[in-house]
Amino acid sequence: MDKTLMLFGDAKKFVGPSCVNSPATVAALSFQRGSDSETGADSGMIQDVPQPNGNCMQIREPESAQMRSRITIAFGFACLLTAWMIASATPASAQAPAPLSVKPLSGGVYYAAGGDGGNTGIIIGKDGVIVVDAKTTAASAKEVLAEIAKLSPKPVTTVILSHSDADHVNGLAGFPKGLTIIAQETCKKEMEESLKGPQPAPRDYLPTHTVKMKESTTIDGVPVQLLHWAPAHTGGDLITYLPDQKIVFAGDILIQQMPFTLIHAEKNGTSAGWVETVKGMLALNADTFIPGHGDAMTRADVQKKLAAVEKRRADIKALVAQGKSLDEIKKALNDTEKPIVLPNGISFPTFTDVVYKEDTKK
């Protein structure tokens, strides 16, 4: 009898979020072993197996008097979203992320998309530059700093963090020391807790100032409102609102490419908190919303995403009330969304998974 072992690797890039700026590779490797009833002779095989990086790996099947081996390799490549990359996370990808590009908004405000990590806000102030989110790696952060230097000779003085995921905070290691680093108070706690984990935040760049719910301030001559409504994408989300420019930096509360949204339940994020947060953002006098991953969004774009999320939440709740199982709910909703799986094996549930668990929790 043939025995088949299927090994699947599934990686998504959030940029990007943790998932979003670059394609990922899905590889399926099938090994089939069949008995040799005809020859009875010892046989062995060396097979050159092409790898995604262009190299070859040799596989030798063990010799056996009764067995011979047949090896079939199939590689498939698919473009996948990440961001919503991401936990602490932007996963490694088999291909390089999209090149960094800086896009102007208004009133001395820009955002940098591409590179390794989520979007980065750039706000040119009177005496310095304010940055919102810091990419994943020191190298990518230095790319951003080089682009900022083309816009202004002023130094970066302040970094505001939208939440604690690695694709938004770990690039701090590439920034100069001595910065003011602002975060929601739970975000700081999550960064401190990450120091004991496999993807620690930069130890020398923990937040120096925290916000509990809201704070109106002026940084380098720029009026800024820092807002937190409820645990949403994570427990420590912080929205940056520029009232003069009517711009909101939303972090991963908004991920443009996702049909619904990504909730980090393991960081105490909730779908109800997400709805509350987005309604709070829409109550602001803002025209432009910069997501954690993807292109700038309009007010209409955000309203459309909110409507989709609210409808899906209501549909799931109604089916849960009817006693439907998760599989039955997904079938009824024609839900084909797949969990985000990082190369290290960590999996993030779909929006339906999260809401179902919230509604069935006892």
CSV table of C-alpha atoms in Angstrom, one decimal:
chain,number,residue,atom,x,y,z
A,1,MET,CA,0.0,0.0,0.0
A,2,ASP,CA,1.3,3.5,-0.9
A,3,LYS,CA,1.9,5.8,1.9
A,4,THR,CA,1.9,9.5,1.2
A,5,LEU,CA,3.2,12.3,3.5
A,6,MET,CA,2.2,15.8,2.6
A,7,LEU,CA,4.1,18.7,4.1
A,8,PHE,CA,2.7,22.1,3.6
A,9,GLY,CA,4.4,25.4,4.4
A,10,ASP,CA,2.2,28.5,4.5
A,11,ALA,CA,3.7,32.0,5.0
A,12,LYS,CA,2.0,35.4,4.8
A,13,LYS,CA,3.7,38.8,4.9
A,14,PHE,CA,2.1,42.0,6.8
A,15,VAL,CA,3.4,45.0,5.8
A,16,GLY,CA,2.4,43.2,7.2
A,17,PRO,CA,0.8,42.3,9.3
A,18,SER,CA,3.2,41.5,9.9
A,19,CYS,CA,0.9,40.8,7.1
A,20,VAL,CA,0.8,42.8,3.1
A,21,ASN,CA,3.7,44.2,1.2
A,22,SER,CA,5.1,41.1,-0.4
A,23,PRO,CA,4.2,37.7,-1.9
A,24,ALA,CA,4.8,34.5,0.0
A,25,THR,CA,5.6,31.0,-1.1
A,26,VAL,CA,3.4,28.0,-0.5
A,27,ALA,CA,5.3,24.7,-1.1
A,28,ALA,CA,3.8,21.3,-1.2
A,29,LEU,CA,6.2,18.4,-0.9
A,30,SER,CA,4.8,14.9,-1.6
A,31,PHE,CA,6.8,11.7,-0.9
A,32,GLN,CA,5.4,8.4,-2.1
A,33,ARG,CA,6.8,5.1,-1.2
A,34,GLY,CA,5.6,2.0,-3.0
A,35,SER,CA,6.7,-1.7,-2.4
A,36,ASP,CA,8.7,-3.4,-5.2
A,37,SER,CA,7.0,-6.8,-5.5
A,38,GLU,CA,8.6,-7.6,-8.8
A,39,THR,CA,12.4,-7.3,-8.3
A,40,GLY,CA,13.2,-7.9,-4.7
A,41,ALA,CA,16.5,-6.2,-5.5
A,42,ASP,CA,18.1,-3.5,-3.3
A,43,SER,CA,17.5,-0.1,-4.8
A,44,GLY,CA,18.5,3.4,-3.9
A,45,MET,CA,17.9,6.8,-5.4
A,46,ILE,CA,19.5,10.2,-5.3
A,47,GLN,CA,17.2,13.0,-6.4
A,48,ASP,CA,18.1,16.6,-7.1
A,49,VAL,CA,15.3,18.7,-5.7
A,50,PRO,CA,15.1,22.3,-6.9
A,51,GLN,CA,14.7,24.8,-4.1
A,52,PRO,CA,13.0,28.3,-4.2
A,53,ASN,CA,16.4,30.0,-3.9
A,54,GLY,CA,17.6,28.4,-7.1
A,55,ASN,CA,19.9,25.9,-5.4
A,56,CYS,CA,19.4,22.1,-5.4
A,57,MET,CA,19.1,19.8,-2.4
A,58,GLN,CA,20.0,16.1,-2.8
A,59,ILE,CA,17.6,13.6,-1.2
A,60,ARG,CA,18.8,10.0,-0.9
A,61,GLU,CA,16.2,7.3,-0.2
A,62,PRO,CA,17.5,4.4,1.9
A,63,GLU,CA,18.2,1.1,0.1
A,64,SER,CA,15.9,-1.8,0.8
A,65,ALA,CA,15.5,-5.3,-0.6
A,66,GLN,CA,11.7,-5.0,-1.0
A,67,MET,CA,11.2,-1.2,-1.5
A,68,ARG,CA,11.9,1.3,-4.1
A,69,SER,CA,11.1,5.0,-3.9
A,70,ARG,CA,9.4,7.5,-6.0
A,71,ILE,CA,9.8,11.2,-5.2
A,72,THR,CA,7.5,13.8,-6.6
A,73,ILE,CA,8.2,17.5,-5.8
A,74,ALA,CA,5.7,20.2,-6.6
A,75,PHE,CA,6.2,23.9,-5.8
A,76,GLY,CA,3.4,26.5,-6.1
A,77,PHE,CA,3.7,30.2,-5.6
A,78,ALA,CA,0.9,32.4,-4.5
A,79,CYS,CA,0.6,36.1,-3.7
A,80,LEU,CA,-0.7,36.3,-0.1
A,81,LEU,CA,-1.4,39.2,2.2
A,82,THR,CA,0.5,39.3,5.3
A,83,ALA,CA,0.3,42.7,8.1
A,84,TRP,CA,-1.7,41.3,9.0
A,85,MET,CA,1.6,40.5,10.0
A,86,ILE,CA,1.5,40.6,11.9
A,87,ALA,CA,2.3,39.6,16.3
A,88,SER,CA,4.4,40.1,17.2
A,89,ALA,CA,5.0,39.8,13.8
A,90,THR,CA,6.1,40.2,10.5
A,91,PRO,CA,7.1,36.8,9.2
A,92,ALA,CA,10.1,36.1,7.0
A,93,SER,CA,9.3,35.8,3.3
A,94,ALA,CA,10.8,33.9,0.5
A,95,GLN,CA,10.9,37.0,-1.5
A,96,ALA,CA,12.0,40.6,-0.7
A,97,PRO,CA,9.4,43.1,0.4
A,98,ALA,CA,8.2,45.8,-1.9
A,99,PRO,CA,10.7,48.7,-2.2
A,100,LEU,CA,10.2,51.6,0.3
A,101,SER,CA,8.3,54.5,-1.1
A,102,VAL,CA,7.4,57.8,0.6
A,103,LYS,CA,4.0,59.3,-0.3
A,104,PRO,CA,3.0,62.9,0.4
A,105,LEU,CA,-0.2,63.8,2.2
A,106,SER,CA,-0.6,67.4,3.2
A,107,GLY,CA,0.8,70.0,5.6
A,108,GLY,CA,4.3,68.5,5.9
A,109,VAL,CA,2.9,65.0,6.5
A,110,TYR,CA,3.9,61.8,4.6
A,111,TYR,CA,3.8,58.1,5.0
A,112,ALA,CA,6.4,55.5,4.0
A,113,ALA,CA,5.0,52.2,2.6
A,114,GLY,CA,7.0,49.1,1.6
A,115,GLY,CA,10.2,48.0,3.2
A,116,ASP,CA,10.1,45.5,6.0
A,117,GLY,CA,7.1,46.3,8.2
A,118,GLY,CA,4.0,48.3,8.4
A,119,ASN,CA,3.4,51.9,7.2
A,120,THR,CA,5.4,54.6,8.8
A,121,GLY,CA,4.0,58.2,9.3
A,122,ILE,CA,6.3,61.1,8.9
A,123,ILE,CA,5.3,64.5,10.3
A,124,ILE,CA,7.7,67.5,9.8
A,125,GLY,CA,7.5,69.7,12.8
A,126,LYS,CA,9.0,73.1,13.7
A,127,ASP,CA,12.2,71.9,15.2
A,128,GLY,CA,12.1,68.1,14.5
A,129,VAL,CA,10.3,65.2,12.9
A,130,ILE,CA,7.7,63.0,14.4
A,131,VAL,CA,7.5,59.4,13.2
A,132,VAL,CA,4.5,57.0,13.6
A,133,ASP,CA,5.6,53.4,13.8
A,134,ALA,CA,9.1,52.1,13.1
A,135,LYS,CA,9.2,49.1,10.7
A,136,THR,CA,10.4,45.6,11.6
A,137,THR,CA,14.2,45.8,11.3
A,138,ALA,CA,16.9,48.3,12.0
A,139,ALA,CA,17.9,48.2,8.4
A,140,SER,CA,14.4,49.1,7.1
A,141,ALA,CA,14.1,51.8,9.8
A,142,LYS,CA,17.4,53.3,8.5
A,143,GLU,CA,15.9,53.4,5.0
A,144,VAL,CA,13.1,55.4,6.4
A,145,LEU,CA,15.5,57.8,8.1
A,146,ALA,CA,17.4,58.2,4.9
A,147,GLU,CA,14.2,59.2,3.1
A,148,ILE,CA,13.3,61.6,5.9
A,149,ALA,CA,16.7,63.3,5.5
A,150,LYS,CA,15.7,64.0,1.9
A,151,LEU,CA,12.6,65.8,3.1
A,152,SER,CA,14.1,67.8,6.0
A,153,PRO,CA,17.4,68.3,7.7
A,154,LYS,CA,15.6,68.3,11.1
A,155,PRO,CA,16.3,65.4,13.4
A,156,VAL,CA,13.7,62.8,14.4
A,157,THR,CA,12.8,63.6,17.9
A,158,THR,CA,9.6,61.6,18.6
A,159,VAL,CA,8.2,58.2,17.7
A,160,ILE,CA,4.6,57.3,18.3
A,161,LEU,CA,3.7,53.6,18.4
A,162,SER,CA,0.3,52.5,17.2
A,163,HIS,CA,0.7,49.1,19.0
A,164,SER,CA,3.2,46.5,20.1
A,165,ASP,CA,3.5,44.2,17.1
A,166,ALA,CA,7.1,43.6,15.9
A,167,ASP,CA,6.5,44.9,12.4
A,168,HIS,CA,5.7,48.3,14.0
A,169,VAL,CA,8.2,48.5,16.9
A,170,ASN,CA,11.3,46.4,16.3
A,171,GLY,CA,12.8,48.8,13.8
A,172,LEU,CA,13.3,51.2,16.7
A,173,ALA,CA,16.7,49.6,17.0
A,174,GLY,CA,17.7,51.5,13.9
A,175,PHE,CA,16.8,55.0,15.3
A,176,PRO,CA,19.1,57.2,17.3
A,177,LYS,CA,18.9,56.9,21.1
A,178,GLY,CA,17.4,59.6,23.3
A,179,LEU,CA,14.1,59.8,21.5
A,180,THR,CA,10.7,60.5,23.1
A,181,ILE,CA,8.8,57.3,22.5
A,182,ILE,CA,5.0,57.5,23.0
A,183,ALA,CA,2.7,54.5,23.3
A,184,GLN,CA,-0.6,53.4,25.0
A,185,GLU,CA,0.2,52.1,28.5
A,186,THR,CA,-0.8,48.5,27.6
A,187,CYS,CA,1.4,48.6,24.5
A,188,LYS,CA,4.4,49.4,26.8
A,189,LYS,CA,3.5,46.4,29.0
A,190,GLU,CA,3.3,44.1,25.9
A,191,MET,CA,6.7,45.3,24.8
A,192,GLU,CA,8.2,44.6,28.2
A,193,GLU,CA,6.6,41.2,28.2
A,194,SER,CA,8.1,40.5,24.8
A,195,LEU,CA,11.6,40.8,26.2
A,196,LYS,CA,11.2,37.3,27.4
A,197,GLY,CA,10.0,35.9,24.1
A,198,PRO,CA,11.5,35.0,20.7
A,199,GLN,CA,10.9,38.4,19.1
A,200,PRO,CA,11.7,40.9,21.8
A,201,ALA,CA,11.2,44.6,21.3
A,202,PRO,CA,14.4,46.6,21.4
A,203,ARG,CA,15.3,46.7,25.0
A,204,ASP,CA,16.8,50.2,24.8
A,205,TYR,CA,13.8,51.7,23.1
A,206,LEU,CA,10.9,51.1,25.4
A,207,PRO,CA,8.2,53.8,25.6
A,208,THR,CA,9.2,56.9,27.6
A,209,HIS,CA,5.7,58.3,27.8
A,210,THR,CA,2.4,56.5,27.9
A,211,VAL,CA,-1.2,57.4,27.2
A,212,LYS,CA,-4.1,55.7,29.0
A,213,MET,CA,-7.2,56.9,27.0
A,214,LYS,CA,-6.6,60.2,25.3
A,215,GLU,CA,-4.2,63.1,25.3
A,216,SER,CA,-4.1,66.4,23.3
A,217,THR,CA,-0.7,67.8,22.9
A,218,THR,CA,1.6,69.8,20.7
A,219,ILE,CA,4.8,68.1,19.5
A,220,ASP,CA,7.4,70.3,17.7
A,221,GLY,CA,4.7,72.8,17.0
A,222,VAL,CA,2.2,70.2,15.5
A,223,PRO,CA,-1.1,69.8,17.3
A,224,VAL,CA,-1.6,66.0,17.9
A,225,GLN,CA,-4.4,64.0,19.5
A,226,LEU,CA,-3.5,60.5,20.8
A,227,LEU,CA,-6.6,58.3,21.3
A,228,HIS,CA,-7.5,54.9,22.7
A,229,TRP,CA,-11.0,53.7,23.0
A,230,ALA,CA,-10.9,50.0,23.8
A,231,PRO,CA,-8.9,46.8,23.2
A,232,ALA,CA,-9.3,46.3,19.4
A,233,HIS,CA,-6.6,45.0,17.2
A,234,THR,CA,-4.5,44.5,20.4
A,235,GLY,CA,-5.0,45.6,24.0
A,236,GLY,CA,-2.8,48.7,23.5
A,237,ASP,CA,-3.8,50.4,20.3
A,238,LEU,CA,-3.1,54.2,20.0
A,239,ILE,CA,-4.6,56.4,17.2
A,240,THR,CA,-2.7,59.5,16.1
A,241,TYR,CA,-5.0,62.2,14.9
A,242,LEU,CA,-3.7,65.5,13.3
A,243,PRO,CA,-6.6,67.9,13.4
A,244,ASP,CA,-5.0,70.6,11.3
A,245,GLN,CA,-4.3,68.2,8.4
A,246,LYS,CA,-7.4,66.1,9.0
A,247,ILE,CA,-5.3,62.9,9.0
A,248,VAL,CA,-5.6,59.8,11.1
A,249,PHE,CA,-2.8,57.2,11.5
A,250,ALA,CA,-4.7,54.1,12.5
A,251,GLY,CA,-2.1,51.4,12.8
A,252,ASP,CA,-3.5,47.9,12.3
A,253,ILE,CA,-7.0,48.9,13.3
A,254,LEU,CA,-7.2,49.4,9.5
A,255,ILE,CA,-5.5,46.9,7.1
A,256,GLN,CA,-6.6,47.9,3.6
A,257,GLN,CA,-6.4,44.6,1.9
A,258,MET,CA,-8.3,42.5,4.4
A,259,PRO,CA,-12.0,42.0,3.8
A,260,PHE,CA,-12.7,42.4,7.6
A,261,THR,CA,-10.0,42.9,10.1
A,262,LEU,CA,-7.3,41.1,12.2
A,263,ILE,CA,-7.9,40.7,15.9
A,264,HIS,CA,-5.0,39.6,18.2
A,265,ALA,CA,-7.1,37.8,20.8
A,266,GLU,CA,-3.8,36.6,22.4
A,267,LYS,CA,-3.1,40.3,23.1
A,268,ASN,CA,-6.7,40.9,24.4
A,269,GLY,CA,-8.0,42.5,21.3
A,270,THR,CA,-11.7,42.2,20.7
A,271,SER,CA,-14.1,42.7,17.7
A,272,ALA,CA,-16.4,44.8,19.8
A,273,GLY,CA,-13.5,47.1,20.7
A,274,TRP,CA,-12.6,47.3,17.1
A,275,VAL,CA,-16.0,48.5,16.2
A,276,GLU,CA,-16.0,51.1,19.0
A,277,THR,CA,-12.5,52.3,17.9
A,278,VAL,CA,-13.5,52.7,14.2
A,279,LYS,CA,-16.6,54.6,15.1
A,280,GLY,CA,-14.5,56.8,17.3
A,281,MET,CA,-12.1,57.5,14.4
A,282,LEU,CA,-15.0,58.3,12.1
A,283,ALA,CA,-16.3,60.8,14.6
A,284,LEU,CA,-13.1,62.8,14.1
A,285,ASN,CA,-13.0,65.6,11.6
A,286,ALA,CA,-10.6,63.6,9.3
A,287,ASP,CA,-10.6,63.0,5.6
A,288,THR,CA,-7.5,60.7,5.2
A,289,PHE,CA,-6.9,57.5,7.2
A,290,ILE,CA,-3.5,55.7,6.9
A,291,PRO,CA,-3.8,52.0,7.6
A,292,GLY,CA,-1.1,49.9,9.2
A,293,HIS,CA,-0.7,48.1,5.8
A,294,GLY,CA,-1.9,49.3,2.4
A,295,ASP,CA,-2.7,52.6,0.7
A,296,ALA,CA,-4.3,55.6,2.2
A,297,MET,CA,-8.0,55.2,2.8
A,298,THR,CA,-10.9,57.7,2.5
A,299,ARG,CA,-13.7,58.2,5.0
A,300,ALA,CA,-15.9,56.3,2.6
A,301,ASP,CA,-13.4,53.4,2.6
A,302,VAL,CA,-13.4,53.2,6.4
A,303,GLN,CA,-17.2,53.4,6.5
A,304,LYS,CA,-17.4,50.5,4.1
A,305,LYS,CA,-15.1,48.4,6.1
A,306,LEU,CA,-17.0,49.2,9.3
A,307,ALA,CA,-20.3,48.2,7.7
A,308,ALA,CA,-18.8,44.9,6.5
A,309,VAL,CA,-17.4,44.0,9.9
A,310,GLU,CA,-20.6,44.9,11.7
A,311,LYS,CA,-22.7,42.8,9.3
A,312,ARG,CA,-20.4,39.8,9.6
A,313,ARG,CA,-20.4,40.1,13.4
A,314,ALA,CA,-24.2,40.3,13.4
A,315,ASP,CA,-24.5,37.3,11.1
A,316,ILE,CA,-22.1,35.2,13.2
A,317,LYS,CA,-23.9,36.1,16.4
A,318,ALA,CA,-27.3,35.2,14.9
A,319,LEU,CA,-26.0,31.8,13.8
A,320,VAL,CA,-24.4,31.1,17.2
A,321,ALA,CA,-27.7,31.9,18.8
A,322,GLN,CA,-29.2,29.2,16.6
A,323,GLY,CA,-26.7,26.7,18.0
A,324,LYS,CA,-24.7,26.4,14.8
A,325,SER,CA,-21.1,25.0,15.0
A,326,LEU,CA,-18.1,27.0,13.6
A,327,ASP,CA,-18.0,24.8,10.5
A,328,GLU,CA,-21.7,25.3,9.9
A,329,ILE,CA,-21.4,29.0,10.3
A,330,LYS,CA,-18.5,29.2,7.9
A,331,LYS,CA,-20.5,27.2,5.4
A,332,ALA,CA,-23.6,29.3,5.8
A,333,LEU,CA,-21.5,32.5,5.3
A,334,ASN,CA,-19.5,31.1,2.4
A,335,ASP,CA,-16.4,32.0,4.4
A,336,THR,CA,-13.3,30.8,2.7
A,337,GLU,CA,-10.9,33.0,4.7
A,338,LYS,CA,-7.8,31.1,6.0
A,339,PRO,CA,-5.9,31.6,9.2
A,340,ILE,CA,-2.6,33.5,8.8
A,341,VAL,CA,0.2,31.1,9.4
A,342,LEU,CA,3.7,32.4,10.1
A,343,PRO,CA,6.8,30.4,9.0
A,344,ASN,CA,7.5,29.7,12.7
A,345,GLY,CA,4.2,27.9,12.9
A,346,ILE,CA,2.3,30.5,14.9
A,347,SER,CA,-1.3,30.8,13.5
A,348,PHE,CA,-3.7,33.7,13.8
A,349,PRO,CA,-7.4,32.9,13.6
A,350,THR,CA,-9.7,34.4,11.0
A,351,PHE,CA,-12.3,37.1,11.9
A,352,THR,CA,-15.0,34.5,12.0
A,353,ASP,CA,-13.0,32.3,14.3
A,354,VAL,CA,-12.4,35.2,16.7
A,355,VAL,CA,-16.1,36.3,16.8
A,356,TYR,CA,-17.3,32.7,17.2
A,357,LYS,CA,-15.0,32.2,20.2
A,358,GLU,CA,-16.0,35.5,21.7
A,359,ASP,CA,-19.7,34.6,21.4
A,360,THR,CA,-19.3,31.0,22.7
A,361,LYS,CA,-17.0,31.8,25.6
A,362,LYS,CA,-18.4,30.7,28.9
